[in-house]
Amino acid sequence: MISTASAAAHPNIAFIKYWGNRDQELRIPANSSLSMNLQELETRTRVSFDSSLAGDQLILNGIPEEGTALQRVSTMLNRIRNMSGLNAFANVESENNFPTGAGIASSASAFAALSCAASSAAGLYLSERELSQLARTGSGSASRSIPEGYVEWQAGTDHDSSYAFSIASADHWDLTDLIVLISKEHKETGSSLGHTLADKSPIQGARVEDADRRLEICRKALLERDFPVFADIVEQDCNLMHAVMMTSDPPLYYWLPGTLEVMRAVQTWRRNGLPVCFTIDAGPNVHVICPVKEADKVKRKLGSLAGVKSILECTPGGPARLLEPDFPEV
Ligand code: DP6
């Protein structure tokens, strides 16, 4: 027996961040979050359940993977095998059209594409909500890569109540995410370990307690396309998350000198009237957000900063989707 399906998904950038879990295993987050899918970046994944296999296999960008990466994929496949009653192992082939581990959340698009492809290959017909719940168990931020455009992940309190949904389509607001690559080195502490340390910071409680307020301001600004309000709340939320990271035990410092150089430049440009703001995930690269009509100007300015290695330009992206019958090369 061989049963195959393929799917594609985009990574996303969070404007209100997910950091810390109330349930590590199910990835029920400490707070709700809000993000935008990134259209130009994509993971494509093909899953084949094959009764002749002696174990699950993972091939990532053409290279066979074992250890933690395979284990994480197998955990998701086990969940799908339990849901469907299927007991065959699977071959998983996945390709990114962007550098893995460069601080662009590849786990989001990876687990969104995997949950779509694997659930379909297993004969499960899941709703968007169910797919988002499933993707969440593989990587929290993957729950936000299932729906389209601008997406809110409602924290909830258990598996059923924790899922993401679209609050606006990709064409609602022409924002651009200029991903400024400061370093391509693999980060020292991945997000999964980082989440477990969040509660070690004495200020995580305050960050979480205030999260709904920030999310409401951000959602409203986004729906009203109010850039000045949006910019302030996105930067405050990012800085709060990094303050928690830096005050965890052990402390996590994701910024490099080039990161701060971009942050300070962006603040100066905004003070001088340019609509632009920054946000940073668990790595040194900076996501510089602006309306698309300002993107060329902002890119030119970024290009003149010493620490900037290269820039990826992304617009709001669509949902995770099945590719039928199989995917062409990325
Ligand atoms: C800083 O979703 O990568 O990007 O659930 O362990 O896979 P896991 O973590 P992950 O965490 C993302 C953290 C973040 C903020 C965000 O995207 O909200």
mmCIF file of N, CA, C and O and ligand atoms in Angstrom, residues 12 14 16-19 27 33 72 105 107 138-142 144 191-192 195 241 245 281-282, ligand 1:
data_model
loop_
_atom_site.group_PDB
_atom_site.id
_atom_site.type_symbol
_atom_site.label_atom_id
_atom_site.label_comp_id
_atom_site.label_asym_id
_atom_site.label_seq_id
_atom_site.Cartn_x
_atom_site.Cartn_y
_atom_site.Cartn_z
ATOM 1 N N ASN A 12 5.466 32.553 8.457
ATOM 2 C CA ASN A 12 4.767 33.795 8.822
ATOM 3 C C ASN A 12 5.640 34.615 9.743
ATOM 4 O O ASN A 12 6.545 34.083 10.395
ATOM 5 N N ALA A 14 5.356 37.099 13.040
ATOM 6 C CA ALA A 14 4.414 37.498 14.093
ATOM 7 C C ALA A 14 4.577 38.981 14.420
ATOM 8 O O ALA A 14 5.694 39.476 14.586
ATOM 9 N N ILE A 16 2.412 40.190 16.931
ATOM 10 C CA ILE A 16 2.278 39.953 18.378
ATOM 11 C C ILE A 16 2.798 38.539 18.591
ATOM 12 O O ILE A 16 2.318 37.592 17.966
ATOM 13 N N LYS A 17 3.806 38.401 19.451
ATOM 14 C CA LYS A 17 4.606 37.180 19.490
ATOM 15 C C LYS A 17 4.061 36.090 20.407
ATOM 16 O O LYS A 17 3.442 36.386 21.442
ATOM 17 N N TYR A 18 4.394 34.867 20.026
ATOM 18 C CA TYR A 18 4.188 33.663 20.835
ATOM 19 C C TYR A 18 5.508 33.365 21.535
ATOM 20 O O TYR A 18 6.521 33.153 20.868
ATOM 21 N N TRP A 19 5.526 33.371 22.861
ATOM 22 C CA TRP A 19 6.753 32.999 23.584
ATOM 23 C C TRP A 19 6.366 32.398 24.922
ATOM 24 O O TRP A 19 5.891 33.103 25.809
ATOM 25 N N ARG A 27 1.740 22.314 22.877
ATOM 26 C CA ARG A 27 2.041 23.683 22.471
ATOM 27 C C ARG A 27 0.789 24.572 22.581
ATOM 28 O O ARG A 27 0.376 25.223 21.617
ATOM 29 N N SER A 33 -1.495 35.240 19.652
ATOM 30 C CA SER A 33 -0.539 35.971 18.813
ATOM 31 C C SER A 33 -1.161 36.302 17.460
ATOM 32 O O SER A 33 -2.271 35.851 17.150
ATOM 33 N N ARG A 72 10.863 14.673 15.478
ATOM 34 C CA ARG A 72 9.772 15.657 15.541
ATOM 35 C C ARG A 72 8.722 15.372 14.466
ATOM 36 O O ARG A 72 7.522 15.490 14.704
ATOM 37 N N ALA A 105 11.400 31.600 10.250
ATOM 38 C CA ALA A 105 10.798 30.464 10.936
ATOM 39 C C ALA A 105 10.417 29.342 9.981
ATOM 40 O O ALA A 105 9.293 29.257 9.504
ATOM 41 N N SER A 107 10.186 26.233 10.740
ATOM 42 C CA SER A 107 9.353 25.209 11.383
ATOM 43 C C SER A 107 7.868 25.517 11.160
ATOM 44 O O SER A 107 7.052 24.606 11.109
ATOM 45 N N GLY A 138 3.048 20.351 16.128
ATOM 46 C CA GLY A 138 4.395 20.174 15.569
ATOM 47 C C GLY A 138 5.283 21.371 15.827
ATOM 48 O O GLY A 138 6.454 21.247 16.179
ATOM 49 N N SER A 139 4.720 22.552 15.641
ATOM 50 C CA SER A 139 5.413 23.816 15.916
ATOM 51 C C SER A 139 4.328 24.860 16.142
ATOM 52 O O SER A 139 3.446 25.017 15.283
ATOM 53 N N GLY A 140 4.396 25.548 17.274
ATOM 54 C CA GLY A 140 3.316 26.480 17.617
ATOM 55 C C GLY A 140 2.991 27.440 16.486
ATOM 56 O O GLY A 140 1.834 27.586 16.066
ATOM 57 N N SER A 141 4.026 28.085 15.941
ATOM 58 C CA SER A 141 3.781 29.102 14.922
ATOM 59 C C SER A 141 3.222 28.491 13.626
ATOM 60 O O SER A 141 2.668 29.213 12.793
ATOM 61 N N ALA A 142 3.343 27.172 13.451
ATOM 62 C CA ALA A 142 2.784 26.511 12.257
ATOM 63 C C ALA A 142 1.260 26.618 12.225
ATOM 64 O O ALA A 142 0.664 26.613 11.147
ATOM 65 N N ARG A 144 -0.362 29.156 12.655
ATOM 66 C CA ARG A 144 -0.691 30.418 11.977
ATOM 67 C C ARG A 144 -0.390 30.366 10.485
ATOM 68 O O ARG A 144 -0.758 31.292 9.764
ATOM 69 N N SER A 191 13.817 27.915 19.181
ATOM 70 C CA SER A 191 12.605 28.398 19.849
ATOM 71 C C SER A 191 12.044 27.377 20.836
ATOM 72 O O SER A 191 11.594 27.748 21.916
ATOM 73 N N SER A 192 12.094 26.075 20.461
ATOM 74 C CA SER A 192 11.460 25.073 21.322
ATOM 75 C C SER A 192 12.060 25.103 22.724
ATOM 76 O O SER A 192 11.339 25.088 23.725
ATOM 77 N N HIS A 195 11.127 28.485 24.521
ATOM 78 C CA HIS A 195 9.785 28.534 25.131
ATOM 79 C C HIS A 195 9.806 27.964 26.556
ATOM 80 O O HIS A 195 9.105 28.460 27.437
ATOM 81 N N MET A 241 9.146 40.663 24.243
ATOM 82 C CA MET A 241 9.577 39.262 24.110
ATOM 83 C C MET A 241 11.091 39.154 24.292
ATOM 84 O O MET A 241 11.579 38.262 25.004
ATOM 85 N N MET A 245 13.394 37.105 26.933
ATOM 86 C CA MET A 245 14.503 36.223 26.527
ATOM 87 C C MET A 245 15.789 36.588 27.282
ATOM 88 O O MET A 245 16.492 35.725 27.791
ATOM 89 N N ASP A 281 12.495 37.855 15.500
ATOM 90 C CA ASP A 281 12.163 36.575 16.118
ATOM 91 C C ASP A 281 13.351 36.049 16.932
ATOM 92 O O ASP A 281 14.170 36.830 17.367
ATOM 93 N N ALA A 282 13.431 34.734 17.073
ATOM 94 C CA ALA A 282 14.496 34.157 17.903
ATOM 95 C C ALA A 282 15.775 34.017 17.091
ATOM 96 O O ALA A 282 16.264 32.917 16.828
HETATM 97 C C1 DP6 B 1 10.032 34.018 18.294
HETATM 98 O O1 DP6 B 1 6.780 28.180 16.684
HETATM 99 O O2 DP6 B 1 9.267 28.249 16.296
HETATM 100 O O3 DP6 B 1 9.160 33.191 16.234
HETATM 101 O O4 DP6 B 1 6.545 25.639 18.808
HETATM 102 O O5 DP6 B 1 8.871 25.194 19.536
HETATM 103 O O6 DP6 B 1 8.326 25.213 17.082
HETATM 104 P P1 DP6 B 1 8.006 25.771 18.459
HETATM 105 O O7 DP6 B 1 8.361 27.301 18.412
HETATM 106 P P2 DP6 B 1 8.131 28.333 17.248
HETATM 107 O O8 DP6 B 1 8.220 29.701 18.069
HETATM 108 C C2 DP6 B 1 8.135 30.922 17.409
HETATM 109 C C3 DP6 B 1 8.689 31.984 18.265
HETATM 110 C C4 DP6 B 1 8.865 33.327 17.604
HETATM 111 C C5 DP6 B 1 7.621 34.204 17.801
HETATM 112 C C6 DP6 B 1 6.419 33.899 16.938
HETATM 113 O O9 DP6 B 1 6.575 33.445 15.788
HETATM 114 O O10 DP6 B 1 5.314 34.170 17.421
#
